[in-house]
CSV table of C-alpha atoms in Angstrom, one decimal:
chain,number,residue,atom,x,y,z
A,1,MET,CA,-64.5,-124.2,164.4
A,2,GLU,CA,-61.3,-124.8,162.3
A,3,GLN,CA,-62.8,-122.7,159.5
A,4,ASP,CA,-63.0,-119.8,162.0
A,5,ARG,CA,-59.4,-120.1,162.9
A,6,PHE,CA,-58.3,-119.9,159.2
A,7,GLU,CA,-60.5,-116.9,158.6
A,8,ASN,CA,-59.1,-115.1,161.7
A,9,ALA,CA,-55.5,-115.9,160.7
A,10,GLU,CA,-56.2,-114.5,157.2
A,11,LYS,CA,-57.6,-111.3,158.5
A,12,ASN,CA,-55.0,-110.8,161.2
A,13,PHE,CA,-51.9,-111.6,159.2
A,14,ARG,CA,-49.4,-108.7,159.1
A,15,THR,CA,-46.1,-108.3,157.3
A,16,ASP,CA,-43.7,-105.5,156.6
A,17,GLU,CA,-41.8,-104.4,153.6
A,18,LYS,CA,-38.6,-106.2,154.5
A,19,GLU,CA,-40.3,-109.5,155.2
A,20,LEU,CA,-42.2,-109.2,151.9
A,21,LEU,CA,-39.0,-108.5,150.0
A,22,GLU,CA,-37.4,-111.5,151.6
A,23,THR,CA,-40.3,-113.7,150.5
A,24,MET,CA,-40.0,-112.4,146.9
A,25,LYS,CA,-36.2,-113.1,146.6
A,26,PRO,CA,-36.5,-116.9,146.0
A,27,ILE,CA,-39.4,-116.4,143.6
A,28,LEU,CA,-37.5,-113.9,141.5
A,29,SER,CA,-34.4,-116.1,141.4
A,30,ASP,CA,-36.6,-119.0,140.2
A,31,PHE,CA,-37.8,-116.9,137.2
A,32,PHE,CA,-34.8,-114.8,136.3
A,33,VAL,CA,-31.0,-115.5,135.9
A,34,CYS,CA,-29.9,-112.6,138.1
A,35,GLU,CA,-27.9,-111.5,141.1
A,36,LEU,CA,-30.0,-110.2,144.0
A,37,SER,CA,-28.7,-107.9,146.7
A,38,GLU,CA,-30.4,-105.9,149.4
A,39,THR,CA,-30.2,-102.3,150.3
A,40,GLU,CA,-31.9,-100.7,153.3
A,41,ASN,CA,-35.4,-100.8,151.8
A,42,ALA,CA,-34.9,-102.2,148.3
A,43,LEU,CA,-33.9,-105.3,146.4
A,44,LEU,CA,-31.4,-104.8,143.6
A,45,MET,CA,-31.8,-107.2,140.7
A,46,ARG,CA,-28.9,-107.5,138.2
A,47,LEU,CA,-29.8,-109.4,135.1
A,48,ALA,CA,-27.3,-111.3,133.0
A,49,ASN,CA,-27.7,-108.8,130.2
A,50,GLY,CA,-26.5,-105.9,132.4
A,51,GLN,CA,-29.9,-104.4,133.3
A,52,VAL,CA,-30.3,-103.4,136.9
A,53,PHE,CA,-33.6,-103.0,138.7
A,54,SER,CA,-34.4,-101.6,142.1
A,55,LEU,CA,-37.5,-103.1,143.6
A,56,THR,CA,-39.0,-101.2,146.5
A,57,LEU,CA,-42.0,-101.9,148.6
A,58,LYS,CA,-44.0,-99.4,150.7
A,59,GLU,CA,-47.1,-100.1,152.7
A,60,VAL,CA,-49.8,-97.6,151.8
């Protein structure tokens, strides 16, 4: 019975781009020395060496 509940939760879990970016922020800050900022649909990542990356997600 409990196994059925876990399988249903796994199949029915939904997220969106913004929520997924929010989930990724702490992970990125654990692995990189950087400043993170958000735009409307992207996460800007500024590394200590001056490189800047824009991370965008889009559901396909």
